Amino acid sequence: MQKPGLYQRSDGKAGDSMKEYKAGIIGTGFIGKQHIEAVSRIPGVSVKAISDINEEAGRAVQQEYAIPDFYRDYKDMLKDPEIDVIHNCTPTYMHDPVNRECILSGKHIYCEKPLTLKASQAEELVSLAGEKGVCGAVNFNYRNNVMVHEMKARIENGKIGTPFLIYGEYLQDWLLYDTDYDWRMDPMMGGESRAAVDIGSHCLDTMEYILGRKVISVYARLINLYPVRKKPAVSKGTFSQSENHSKGESSKENIFTSIAVDSEDAAFIMLEFEGGIHGLLYLSQVCAGRKNGMSISVSGTKASMKWDQERMDHLWIGHRDRGNEDIYASPELLEEKARVLASLPAGHSVGWADAFRNGIYDFYTHLGIEKSDYGYACLTDGWRTMEIVEACLKSSRENRWVEVRDISTLYPHV
């Protein structure tokens, strides 16, 4: 495999190759554009081509970002020998087949979450990537926030004592009304789970990353507010709300079809981590007024911490015998692990797009290097998250604690 080239690795060592990487992006919607912009901020990496079945929209993005090549069929793009890495920004149901094609073509893969619709598919991808010598990652971008790294570092350094409780929540309101409908509600496109896999996977990955411990068992209650929803004749984009949606009423001009929806709108999940650490996760896509309300709290025997992604450059630290702290992403305030991500002076906020870029940057700087203490989520991490989600589905169906399959010894990290 190629080793990193023109950039500085996150462990502080420069790569020993002078190779520059070229990327191909499949899917040019909202998330695809985020990948294009993130890649453009990484020295030594450029977007060579994009692909989208909607040629008009794809050509517009090509022109907007001055990208050299466009392909309507992504399989034609995979034939380009100059492209090293493919960014899979397609809808969920396409993740598995697109990832397989990329791996078989020898391209490294950076995939949007979830890695696949099923854990069994993820296992096959990990095995295939190992056989083909391909590196892969899943875009769990929240783990790459500066203050998430700070939380992890403070636990590793013993600053909060022994962690024993962790609480996470991810609250949204974009599916609050029964007239809110999205393709994720179709099990053939979004899978059996919705809230747990769509937003819960981010929390699960981030919690495991902060603690450095894996989830070993779950007890889940999945909640379906609307077993039947009204699907509009004219499809709306993700997170979009028409005027009638915002009022919870159906416009006379719109035609709706009643659709049975089995996937969950919300969830409460109790978690047991390695080392006897206990956790609780609250998820909702039907919580009025909450837009992207993800937060994580950790309690230790010396101190506690809370991070809120809507104030992502702040970290609250709680003490019993002295005043509490509210620190922000300033290099002089942070532990070494987080300091490398705080590239701006105090008072210059780091945000969502910065965390998004951090994971992609770390992936490129570690291509061809044995897995170490890096920040991005590898394919095995994506597979394990699907194992947890499926354990939650089983737990809710059977109303009991369910052990999460231990995959740590089955394959090397890919």
mmCIF file of C-alpha atoms in Angstrom:
data_model
loop_
_atom_site.group_PDB
_atom_site.id
_atom_site.type_symbol
_atom_site.label_atom_id
_atom_site.label_comp_id
_atom_site.label_asym_id
_atom_site.label_seq_id
_atom_site.Cartn_x
_atom_site.Cartn_y
_atom_site.Cartn_z
ATOM 1 C CA MET A 1 0.000 0.000 0.000
ATOM 2 C CA GLN A 2 1.021 3.575 -0.498
ATOM 3 C CA LYS A 3 2.267 5.498 2.487
ATOM 4 C CA PRO A 4 1.278 9.093 3.220
ATOM 5 C CA GLY A 5 3.043 11.848 1.460
ATOM 6 C CA LEU A 6 2.909 15.607 1.603
ATOM 7 C CA TYR A 7 1.195 16.019 4.927
ATOM 8 C CA GLN A 8 1.983 15.670 8.604
ATOM 9 C CA ARG A 9 0.685 12.576 10.312
ATOM 10 C CA SER A 10 -1.347 13.012 13.487
ATOM 11 C CA ASP A 11 1.425 11.342 15.480
ATOM 12 C CA GLY A 12 3.722 14.196 14.448
ATOM 13 C CA LYS A 13 5.822 12.180 11.981
ATOM 14 C CA ALA A 14 6.012 13.136 8.348
ATOM 15 C CA GLY A 15 5.166 10.551 5.699
ATOM 16 C CA ASP A 16 8.088 9.094 3.781
ATOM 17 C CA SER A 17 6.464 9.075 0.339
ATOM 18 C CA MET A 18 5.946 12.004 -2.013
ATOM 19 C CA LYS A 19 2.695 10.614 -3.415
ATOM 20 C CA GLU A 20 -0.249 12.925 -3.854
ATOM 21 C CA TYR A 21 -3.684 11.328 -3.533
ATOM 22 C CA LYS A 22 -6.607 11.796 -5.884
ATOM 23 C CA ALA A 23 -10.158 11.213 -4.704
ATOM 24 C CA GLY A 24 -13.403 10.294 -6.387
ATOM 25 C CA ILE A 25 -16.757 11.245 -4.798
ATOM 26 C CA ILE A 26 -19.906 9.190 -5.446
ATOM 27 C CA GLY A 27 -23.037 11.211 -4.691
ATOM 28 C CA THR A 28 -23.147 15.010 -4.880
ATOM 29 C CA GLY A 29 -25.963 15.915 -2.502
ATOM 30 C CA PHE A 30 -25.508 17.741 0.807
ATOM 31 C CA ILE A 31 -23.093 15.225 2.299
ATOM 32 C CA GLY A 32 -21.179 14.769 -0.956
ATOM 33 C CA LYS A 33 -20.463 18.493 -1.053
ATOM 34 C CA GLN A 34 -19.157 18.312 2.515
ATOM 35 C CA HIS A 35 -16.690 15.643 1.411
ATOM 36 C CA ILE A 36 -15.576 17.733 -1.554
ATOM 37 C CA GLU A 37 -14.949 20.755 0.665
ATOM 38 C CA ALA A 38 -13.186 18.690 3.349
ATOM 39 C CA VAL A 39 -10.867 17.048 0.823
ATOM 40 C CA SER A 40 -10.030 20.447 -0.663
ATOM 41 C CA ARG A 41 -8.666 21.482 2.762
ATOM 42 C CA ILE A 42 -6.173 18.602 2.935
ATOM 43 C CA PRO A 43 -2.688 19.282 1.518
ATOM 44 C CA GLY A 44 -1.641 16.742 -1.096
ATOM 45 C CA VAL A 45 -5.189 15.553 -1.835
ATOM 46 C CA SER A 46 -7.506 16.686 -4.627
ATOM 47 C CA VAL A 47 -10.870 15.616 -6.034
ATOM 48 C CA LYS A 48 -10.238 14.102 -9.477
ATOM 49 C CA ALA A 49 -13.800 13.093 -10.293
ATOM 50 C CA ILE A 50 -17.379 12.944 -9.066
ATOM 51 C CA SER A 51 -20.278 10.677 -9.965
ATOM 52 C CA ASP A 52 -24.047 11.069 -9.697
ATOM 53 C CA ILE A 53 -26.964 9.361 -11.460
ATOM 54 C CA ASN A 54 -28.617 12.785 -11.609
ATOM 55 C CA GLU A 55 -26.430 14.146 -14.369
ATOM 56 C CA GLU A 56 -27.824 17.671 -14.292
ATOM 57 C CA ALA A 57 -27.212 18.052 -10.563
ATOM 58 C CA GLY A 58 -23.823 16.350 -10.794
ATOM 59 C CA ARG A 59 -22.636 18.531 -13.665
ATOM 60 C CA ALA A 60 -23.662 21.620 -11.694
ATOM 61 C CA VAL A 61 -21.525 20.492 -8.746
ATOM 62 C CA GLN A 62 -18.641 19.699 -11.101
ATOM 63 C CA GLN A 63 -18.767 23.242 -12.456
ATOM 64 C CA GLU A 64 -19.219 24.820 -9.015
ATOM 65 C CA TYR A 65 -16.099 23.147 -7.610
ATOM 66 C CA ALA A 66 -14.075 22.999 -10.861
ATOM 67 C CA ILE A 67 -13.678 19.218 -10.691
ATOM 68 C CA PRO A 68 -11.943 17.730 -13.748
ATOM 69 C CA ASP A 69 -14.099 14.647 -14.457
ATOM 70 C CA PHE A 70 -17.747 13.641 -14.150
ATOM 71 C CA TYR A 71 -19.275 10.174 -14.480
ATOM 72 C CA ARG A 72 -22.952 9.266 -14.456
ATOM 73 C CA ASP A 73 -22.039 5.641 -13.657
ATOM 74 C CA TYR A 74 -19.658 5.315 -10.702
ATOM 75 C CA LYS A 75 -18.346 2.014 -12.084
ATOM 76 C CA ASP A 76 -16.781 3.937 -14.965
ATOM 77 C CA MET A 77 -15.040 6.182 -12.437
ATOM 78 C CA LEU A 78 -13.543 3.128 -10.716
ATOM 79 C CA LYS A 79 -11.656 2.366 -13.936
ATOM 80 C CA ASP A 80 -9.590 5.562 -13.588
ATOM 81 C CA PRO A 81 -6.122 4.415 -12.447
ATOM 82 C CA GLU A 82 -5.272 7.859 -11.079
ATOM 83 C CA ILE A 83 -7.986 7.733 -8.412
ATOM 84 C CA ASP A 84 -6.730 6.304 -5.110
ATOM 85 C CA VAL A 85 -9.669 6.805 -2.719
ATOM 86 C CA ILE A 86 -13.426 6.701 -3.228
ATOM 87 C CA HIS A 87 -15.784 8.637 -0.951
ATOM 88 C CA ASN A 88 -19.122 6.818 -0.817
ATOM 89 C CA CYS A 89 -21.800 9.474 -0.234
ATOM 90 C CA THR A 90 -24.734 7.502 -1.613
ATOM 91 C CA PRO A 91 -28.000 6.672 0.211
ATOM 92 C CA THR A 92 -27.746 3.925 2.839
ATOM 93 C CA TYR A 93 -29.037 1.070 0.696
ATOM 94 C CA MET A 94 -26.226 1.640 -1.806
ATOM 95 C CA HIS A 95 -23.400 1.608 0.738
ATOM 96 C CA ASP A 96 -22.783 -2.141 0.629
ATOM 97 C CA PRO A 97 -22.781 -2.682 -3.160
ATOM 98 C CA VAL A 98 -20.769 0.469 -3.848
ATOM 99 C CA ASN A 99 -18.244 -0.375 -1.137
ATOM 100 C CA ARG A 100 -17.823 -3.876 -2.594
ATOM 101 C CA GLU A 101 -17.194 -2.561 -6.085
ATOM 102 C CA CYS A 102 -14.658 -0.071 -4.766
ATOM 103 C CA ILE A 103 -12.776 -2.689 -2.763
ATOM 104 C CA LEU A 104 -12.753 -5.143 -5.680
ATOM 105 C CA SER A 105 -11.318 -2.396 -7.894
ATOM 106 C CA GLY A 106 -8.490 -1.863 -5.395
ATOM 107 C CA LYS A 107 -9.626 1.607 -4.324
ATOM 108 C CA HIS A 108 -9.439 2.706 -0.700
ATOM 109 C CA ILE A 109 -12.878 3.595 0.625
ATOM 110 C CA TYR A 110 -14.242 6.342 2.894
ATOM 111 C CA CYS A 111 -17.923 5.593 3.448
ATOM 112 C CA GLU A 112 -20.749 7.533 5.014
ATOM 113 C CA LYS A 113 -22.409 5.819 7.970
ATOM 114 C CA PRO A 114 -23.790 3.264 8.350
ATOM 115 C CA LEU A 115 -21.273 1.020 6.619
ATOM 116 C CA THR A 116 -24.027 -1.389 5.507
ATOM 117 C CA LEU A 117 -27.677 -2.220 6.187
ATOM 118 C CA LYS A 118 -26.753 -5.402 8.080
ATOM 119 C CA ALA A 119 -23.906 -6.525 10.326
ATOM 120 C CA SER A 120 -23.376 -9.642 8.174
ATOM 121 C CA GLN A 121 -22.727 -7.419 5.146
ATOM 122 C CA ALA A 122 -20.249 -5.338 7.141
ATOM 123 C CA GLU A 123 -18.362 -8.481 8.175
ATOM 124 C CA GLU A 124 -18.053 -9.524 4.532
ATOM 125 C CA LEU A 125 -16.703 -6.078 3.598
ATOM 126 C CA VAL A 126 -14.080 -6.169 6.360
ATOM 127 C CA SER A 127 -12.958 -9.611 5.219
ATOM 128 C CA LEU A 128 -12.854 -8.537 1.562
ATOM 129 C CA ALA A 129 -10.893 -5.372 2.326
ATOM 130 C CA GLY A 130 -8.340 -7.449 4.234
ATOM 131 C CA GLU A 131 -7.959 -9.820 1.298
ATOM 132 C CA LYS A 132 -7.517 -6.993 -1.200
ATOM 133 C CA GLY A 133 -5.198 -4.902 0.974
ATOM 134 C CA VAL A 134 -7.598 -1.957 0.892
ATOM 135 C CA CYS A 135 -7.897 0.629 3.651
ATOM 136 C CA GLY A 136 -11.351 1.793 4.664
ATOM 137 C CA ALA A 137 -13.134 4.169 7.008
ATOM 138 C CA VAL A 138 -16.648 5.089 8.106
ATOM 139 C CA ASN A 139 -17.558 8.739 8.562
ATOM 140 C CA PHE A 140 -18.367 8.897 12.272
ATOM 141 C CA ASN A 141 -17.311 12.519 12.249
ATOM 142 C CA TYR A 142 -18.353 13.481 15.800
ATOM 143 C CA ARG A 143 -15.487 11.500 17.341
ATOM 144 C CA ASN A 144 -13.131 13.928 15.594
ATOM 145 C CA ASN A 145 -14.207 17.046 17.484
ATOM 146 C CA VAL A 146 -11.460 18.725 19.487
ATOM 147 C CA MET A 147 -13.356 18.414 22.762
ATOM 148 C CA VAL A 148 -14.195 14.760 22.186
ATOM 149 C CA HIS A 149 -10.454 14.142 21.921
ATOM 150 C CA GLU A 150 -10.046 16.210 25.090
ATOM 151 C CA MET A 151 -12.529 13.989 26.934
ATOM 152 C CA LYS A 152 -10.704 10.878 25.783
ATOM 153 C CA ALA A 153 -7.348 12.332 26.832
ATOM 154 C CA ARG A 154 -8.603 13.320 30.293
ATOM 155 C CA ILE A 155 -9.857 9.786 30.871
ATOM 156 C CA GLU A 156 -6.573 8.282 29.679
ATOM 157 C CA ASN A 157 -4.578 10.684 31.884
ATOM 158 C CA GLY A 158 -6.680 9.928 34.958
ATOM 159 C CA LYS A 159 -7.923 13.522 35.234
ATOM 160 C CA ILE A 160 -11.488 12.459 36.090
ATOM 161 C CA GLY A 161 -10.521 9.359 38.045
ATOM 162 C CA THR A 162 -12.172 6.084 37.111
ATOM 163 C CA PRO A 163 -15.112 6.540 34.734
ATOM 164 C CA PHE A 164 -18.199 4.629 35.799
ATOM 165 C CA LEU A 165 -21.197 6.267 34.068
ATOM 166 C CA ILE A 166 -21.744 7.687 30.586
ATOM 167 C CA TYR A 167 -24.891 9.327 29.238
ATOM 168 C CA GLY A 168 -25.580 10.326 25.658
ATOM 169 C CA GLU A 169 -28.450 11.891 23.800
ATOM 170 C CA TYR A 170 -29.156 12.826 20.209
ATOM 171 C CA LEU A 171 -32.386 14.766 19.724
ATOM 172 C CA GLN A 172 -33.958 16.097 16.524
ATOM 173 C CA ASP A 173 -37.422 17.260 15.456
ATOM 174 C CA TRP A 174 -37.406 16.919 11.676
ATOM 175 C CA LEU A 175 -39.777 13.909 11.749
ATOM 176 C CA LEU A 176 -42.151 15.246 14.419
ATOM 177 C CA TYR A 177 -45.324 15.288 12.296
ATOM 178 C CA ASP A 178 -46.988 12.338 10.607
ATOM 179 C CA THR A 179 -46.676 14.266 7.329
ATOM 180 C CA ASP A 180 -42.872 14.149 7.628
ATOM 181 C CA TYR A 181 -41.619 11.324 5.429
ATOM 182 C CA ASP A 182 -38.135 10.332 4.341
ATOM 183 C CA TRP A 183 -36.655 7.493 2.277
ATOM 184 C CA ARG A 184 -35.016 6.142 5.447
ATOM 185 C CA MET A 185 -38.459 4.857 6.508
ATOM 186 C CA ASP A 186 -38.432 2.322 3.672
ATOM 187 C CA PRO A 187 -36.697 -0.785 5.107
ATOM 188 C CA MET A 188 -35.316 -1.652 1.679
ATOM 189 C CA MET A 189 -33.520 1.701 1.565
ATOM 190 C CA GLY A 190 -32.864 2.581 5.210
ATOM 191 C CA GLY A 191 -32.784 -0.818 6.872
ATOM 192 C CA GLU A 192 -34.732 -2.233 9.809
ATOM 193 C CA SER A 193 -33.609 0.487 12.228
ATOM 194 C CA ARG A 194 -33.856 4.268 11.814
ATOM 195 C CA ALA A 195 -33.156 6.426 14.883
ATOM 196 C CA ALA A 196 -30.729 3.891 16.370
ATOM 197 C CA VAL A 197 -28.710 3.479 13.201
ATOM 198 C CA ASP A 198 -29.046 6.994 11.791
ATOM 199 C CA ILE A 199 -28.221 9.098 14.862
ATOM 200 C CA GLY A 200 -27.630 6.471 17.546
ATOM 201 C CA SER A 201 -24.663 5.036 15.651
ATOM 202 C CA HIS A 202 -22.889 8.405 15.994
ATOM 203 C CA CYS A 203 -23.409 8.376 19.760
ATOM 204 C CA LEU A 204 -22.392 4.730 20.150
ATOM 205 C CA ASP A 205 -19.180 5.229 18.205
ATOM 206 C CA THR A 206 -18.328 8.451 20.044
ATOM 207 C CA MET A 207 -19.017 6.909 23.461
ATOM 208 C CA GLU A 208 -16.793 3.922 22.713
ATOM 209 C CA TYR A 209 -14.076 6.233 21.383
ATOM 210 C CA ILE A 210 -14.125 8.484 24.462
ATOM 211 C CA LEU A 211 -14.036 5.595 26.925
ATOM 212 C CA GLY A 212 -11.709 3.341 24.956
ATOM 213 C CA ARG A 213 -14.115 0.548 25.949
ATOM 214 C CA LYS A 214 -16.541 -1.496 23.860
ATOM 215 C CA VAL A 215 -20.263 -1.995 24.463
ATOM 216 C CA ILE A 216 -20.801 -5.598 25.569
ATOM 217 C CA SER A 217 -24.562 -5.706 26.220
ATOM 218 C CA VAL A 218 -27.680 -3.602 25.673
ATOM 219 C CA TYR A 219 -31.238 -3.256 26.881
ATOM 220 C CA ALA A 220 -33.261 -1.215 24.401
ATOM 221 C CA ARG A 221 -36.773 0.173 24.143
ATOM 222 C CA LEU A 222 -37.493 1.361 20.601
ATOM 223 C CA ILE A 223 -40.465 3.714 20.199
ATOM 224 C CA ASN A 224 -42.571 4.234 17.081
ATOM 225 C CA LEU A 225 -44.676 7.389 17.403
ATOM 226 C CA TYR A 226 -46.307 6.992 13.995
ATOM 227 C CA PRO A 227 -46.875 3.391 12.820
ATOM 228 C CA VAL A 228 -48.498 5.004 9.769
ATOM 229 C CA ARG A 229 -47.156 8.150 8.092
ATOM 230 C CA LYS A 230 -48.385 10.260 5.189
ATOM 231 C CA LYS A 231 -46.011 10.134 2.242
ATOM 232 C CA PRO A 232 -46.320 13.193 -0.030
ATOM 233 C CA ALA A 233 -46.589 12.743 -3.770
ATOM 234 C CA VAL A 234 -43.731 15.239 -4.168
ATOM 235 C CA SER A 235 -40.661 14.046 -2.306
ATOM 236 C CA LYS A 236 -38.986 16.489 0.101
ATOM 237 C CA GLY A 237 -35.279 16.468 0.864
ATOM 238 C CA THR A 238 -33.871 15.286 4.173
ATOM 239 C CA PHE A 239 -34.463 17.858 6.963
ATOM 240 C CA SER A 240 -36.654 19.960 4.671
ATOM 241 C CA GLN A 241 -40.013 21.163 5.990
ATOM 242 C CA SER A 242 -42.722 22.677 3.847
ATOM 243 C CA GLU A 243 -45.157 25.195 5.288
ATOM 244 C CA ASN A 244 -47.833 22.552 5.816
ATOM 245 C CA HIS A 245 -45.292 20.337 7.598
ATOM 246 C CA SER A 246 -44.366 23.075 10.005
ATOM 247 C CA LYS A 247 -48.036 23.441 10.953
ATOM 248 C CA GLY A 248 -48.636 19.716 11.083
ATOM 249 C CA GLU A 249 -51.358 20.028 8.418
ATOM 250 C CA SER A 250 -51.797 18.674 4.913
ATOM 251 C CA SER A 251 -51.962 21.200 2.111
ATOM 252 C CA LYS A 252 -54.919 20.787 -0.244
ATOM 253 C CA GLU A 253 -52.507 20.943 -3.161
ATOM 254 C CA ASN A 254 -50.607 17.900 -1.914
ATOM 255 C CA ILE A 255 -51.593 14.282 -2.265
ATOM 256 C CA PHE A 256 -50.542 11.925 0.512
ATOM 257 C CA THR A 257 -50.360 8.151 0.635
ATOM 258 C CA SER A 258 -50.615 6.350 3.962
ATOM 259 C CA ILE A 259 -47.481 4.246 4.502
ATOM 260 C CA ALA A 260 -46.873 1.748 7.307
ATOM 261 C CA VAL A 261 -43.583 2.498 9.067
ATOM 262 C CA ASP A 262 -41.989 -0.099 11.349
ATOM 263 C CA SER A 263 -38.723 1.643 12.211
ATOM 264 C CA GLU A 264 -38.328 3.604 15.450
ATOM 265 C CA ASP A 265 -38.767 7.357 15.908
ATOM 266 C CA ALA A 266 -37.081 7.334 19.328
ATOM 267 C CA ALA A 267 -35.221 5.000 21.673
ATOM 268 C CA PHE A 268 -33.984 4.515 25.223
ATOM 269 C CA ILE A 269 -30.963 2.221 25.402
ATOM 270 C CA MET A 270 -29.147 1.018 28.513
ATOM 271 C CA LEU A 271 -25.544 0.059 27.851
ATOM 272 C CA GLU A 272 -22.892 -2.019 29.563
ATOM 273 C CA PHE A 273 -19.291 -1.356 28.558
ATOM 274 C CA GLU A 274 -16.125 -3.301 29.182
ATOM 275 C CA GLY A 275 -14.736 -2.742 32.655
ATOM 276 C CA GLY A 276 -18.145 -2.444 34.306
ATOM 277 C CA ILE A 277 -18.948 1.037 32.984
ATOM 278 C CA HIS A 278 -22.687 1.651 32.605
ATOM 279 C CA GLY A 279 -24.393 3.945 30.140
ATOM 280 C CA LEU A 280 -27.709 5.317 28.942
ATOM 281 C CA LEU A 281 -28.577 6.622 25.500
ATOM 282 C CA TYR A 282 -31.663 8.686 24.621
ATOM 283 C CA LEU A 283 -32.474 9.143 20.939
ATOM 284 C CA SER A 284 -35.317 10.983 19.236
ATOM 285 C CA GLN A 285 -36.139 12.345 15.801
ATOM 286 C CA VAL A 286 -39.480 13.631 17.127
ATOM 287 C CA CYS A 287 -38.386 16.036 19.899
ATOM 288 C CA ALA A 288 -39.839 19.482 19.130
ATOM 289 C CA GLY A 289 -37.308 22.296 19.009
ATOM 290 C CA ARG A 290 -34.223 20.088 18.920
ATOM 291 C CA LYS A 291 -32.285 20.293 15.666
ATOM 292 C CA ASN A 292 -29.005 18.447 16.078
ATOM 293 C CA GLY A 293 -28.861 18.046 19.846
ATOM 294 C CA MET A 294 -26.118 15.520 20.471
ATOM 295 C CA SER A 295 -24.375 15.570 23.855
ATOM 296 C CA ILE A 296 -22.304 13.170 25.952
ATOM 297 C CA SER A 297 -21.623 13.214 29.702
ATOM 298 C CA VAL A 298 -19.099 11.091 31.584
ATOM 299 C CA SER A 299 -18.950 10.687 35.372
ATOM 300 C CA GLY A 300 -15.680 9.707 37.041
ATOM 301 C CA THR A 301 -14.567 9.264 40.641
ATOM 302 C CA LYS A 302 -12.718 12.618 40.594
ATOM 303 C CA ALA A 303 -14.646 14.768 38.130
ATOM 304 C CA SER A 304 -17.317 14.716 35.438
ATOM 305 C CA MET A 305 -17.442 16.091 31.893
ATOM 306 C CA LYS A 306 -20.135 17.112 29.429
ATOM 307 C CA TRP A 307 -19.816 17.953 25.735
ATOM 308 C CA ASP A 308 -22.621 19.393 23.612
ATOM 309 C CA GLN A 309 -22.065 19.328 19.860
ATOM 310 C CA GLU A 310 -24.137 22.503 19.435
ATOM 311 C CA ARG A 311 -21.435 24.196 21.599
ATOM 312 C CA MET A 312 -18.764 21.945 20.211
ATOM 313 C CA ASP A 313 -15.730 24.050 21.077
ATOM 314 C CA HIS A 314 -16.649 24.027 24.801
ATOM 315 C CA LEU A 315 -16.250 21.326 27.439
ATOM 316 C CA TRP A 316 -17.929 21.507 30.859
ATOM 317 C CA ILE A 317 -15.940 19.941 33.699
ATOM 318 C CA GLY A 318 -17.631 19.358 37.037
ATOM 319 C CA HIS A 319 -15.899 19.212 40.434
ATOM 320 C CA ARG A 320 -17.177 18.544 43.923
ATOM 321 C CA ASP A 321 -14.681 20.514 46.053
ATOM 322 C CA ARG A 322 -14.026 23.527 43.827
ATOM 323 C CA GLY A 323 -15.671 25.574 41.131
ATOM 324 C CA ASN A 324 -16.714 23.982 37.888
ATOM 325 C CA GLU A 325 -14.969 24.801 34.606
ATOM 326 C CA ASP A 326 -16.128 25.669 31.114
ATOM 327 C CA ILE A 327 -13.082 25.423 28.881
ATOM 328 C CA TYR A 328 -12.979 26.060 25.157
ATOM 329 C CA ALA A 329 -10.792 24.857 22.317
ATOM 330 C CA SER A 330 -7.670 26.844 23.017
ATOM 331 C CA PRO A 331 -4.341 25.008 22.647
ATOM 332 C CA GLU A 332 -2.973 26.105 26.030
ATOM 333 C CA LEU A 333 -5.991 24.623 27.836
ATOM 334 C CA LEU A 334 -6.014 21.198 26.208
ATOM 335 C CA GLU A 335 -4.319 17.843 26.685
ATOM 336 C CA GLU A 336 -1.767 16.832 24.050
ATOM 337 C CA LYS A 337 -4.169 14.463 22.242
ATOM 338 C CA ALA A 338 -6.630 17.276 21.579
ATOM 339 C CA ARG A 339 -4.123 20.103 21.195
ATOM 340 C CA VAL A 340 -3.095 19.007 17.693
ATOM 341 C CA LEU A 341 -6.654 19.622 16.471
ATOM 342 C CA ALA A 342 -6.944 23.127 17.956
ATOM 343 C CA SER A 343 -5.196 24.966 15.147
ATOM 344 C CA LEU A 344 -6.789 28.378 15.756
ATOM 345 C CA PRO A 345 -6.120 30.889 18.555
ATOM 346 C CA ALA A 346 -8.462 31.185 21.537
ATOM 347 C CA GLY A 347 -11.806 32.717 20.604
ATOM 348 C CA HIS A 348 -11.789 31.371 17.040
ATOM 349 C CA SER A 349 -14.448 28.671 17.136
ATOM 350 C CA VAL A 350 -13.928 25.237 15.652
ATOM 351 C CA GLY A 351 -17.058 23.709 14.202
ATOM 352 C CA TRP A 352 -18.890 20.831 12.546
ATOM 353 C CA ALA A 353 -17.016 21.120 9.244
ATOM 354 C CA ASP A 354 -13.680 21.080 11.093
ATOM 355 C CA ALA A 355 -14.489 17.793 12.825
ATOM 356 C CA PHE A 356 -15.706 16.435 9.487
ATOM 357 C CA ARG A 357 -12.390 17.331 7.887
ATOM 358 C CA ASN A 358 -10.328 15.964 10.800
ATOM 359 C CA GLY A 359 -11.451 12.375 10.260
ATOM 360 C CA ILE A 360 -10.835 12.511 6.512
ATOM 361 C CA TYR A 361 -7.433 14.118 7.082
ATOM 362 C CA ASP A 362 -6.466 11.395 9.541
ATOM 363 C CA PHE A 363 -7.554 8.678 7.110
ATOM 364 C CA TYR A 364 -5.374 10.004 4.305
ATOM 365 C CA THR A 365 -2.377 10.502 6.575
ATOM 366 C CA HIS A 366 -2.586 6.891 7.757
ATOM 367 C CA LEU A 367 -3.101 5.125 4.437
ATOM 368 C CA GLY A 368 -0.867 2.094 4.420
ATOM 369 C CA ILE A 369 0.119 2.447 8.089
ATOM 370 C CA GLU A 370 -0.741 -0.198 10.666
ATOM 371 C CA LYS A 371 -3.664 0.839 12.879
ATOM 372 C CA SER A 372 -2.474 2.911 15.810
ATOM 373 C CA ASP A 373 -3.954 5.574 18.056
ATOM 374 C CA TYR A 374 -5.681 7.515 15.294
ATOM 375 C CA GLY A 375 -8.937 9.372 15.193
ATOM 376 C CA TYR A 376 -10.924 8.008 12.261
ATOM 377 C CA ALA A 377 -13.308 5.051 12.445
ATOM 378 C CA CYS A 378 -12.078 2.062 10.444
ATOM 379 C CA LEU A 379 -14.300 -0.511 8.718
ATOM 380 C CA THR A 380 -14.173 -2.758 11.777
ATOM 381 C CA ASP A 381 -15.572 0.103 13.872
ATOM 382 C CA GLY A 382 -18.428 0.458 11.378
ATOM 383 C CA TRP A 383 -19.104 -3.277 11.553
ATOM 384 C CA ARG A 384 -19.123 -3.289 15.370
ATOM 385 C CA THR A 385 -21.639 -0.438 15.443
ATOM 386 C CA MET A 386 -23.998 -2.482 13.271
ATOM 387 C CA GLU A 387 -23.602 -5.391 15.700
ATOM 388 C CA ILE A 388 -24.695 -3.073 18.534
ATOM 389 C CA VAL A 389 -27.686 -1.759 16.558
ATOM 390 C CA GLU A 390 -28.843 -5.283 15.762
ATOM 391 C CA ALA A 391 -28.483 -6.233 19.431
ATOM 392 C CA CYS A 392 -30.735 -3.242 20.264
ATOM 393 C CA LEU A 393 -33.364 -4.415 17.778
ATOM 394 C CA LYS A 394 -33.320 -7.894 19.308
ATOM 395 C CA SER A 395 -33.448 -6.496 22.839
ATOM 396 C CA SER A 396 -36.502 -4.374 22.070
ATOM 397 C CA ARG A 397 -38.308 -7.282 20.415
ATOM 398 C CA GLU A 398 -37.573 -9.704 23.263
ATOM 399 C CA ASN A 399 -37.643 -7.183 26.145
ATOM 400 C CA ARG A 400 -34.355 -8.335 27.692
ATOM 401 C CA TRP A 401 -30.629 -7.660 27.920
ATOM 402 C CA VAL A 402 -28.765 -8.852 24.803
ATOM 403 C CA GLU A 403 -25.019 -9.420 24.550
ATOM 404 C CA VAL A 404 -23.200 -7.720 21.675
ATOM 405 C CA ARG A 405 -21.167 -10.086 19.551
ATOM 406 C CA ASP A 406 -17.441 -9.755 20.225
ATOM 407 C CA ILE A 407 -15.734 -9.306 16.857
ATOM 408 C CA SER A 408 -12.383 -8.052 18.150
ATOM 409 C CA THR A 409 -10.484 -11.276 17.402
ATOM 410 C CA LEU A 410 -12.145 -12.212 14.106
ATOM 411 C CA TYR A 411 -10.314 -9.879 11.731
ATOM 412 C CA PRO A 412 -7.499 -7.352 11.986
ATOM 413 C CA HIS A 413 -8.484 -3.697 11.876
ATOM 414 C CA VAL A 414 -9.092 -2.646 8.295
#
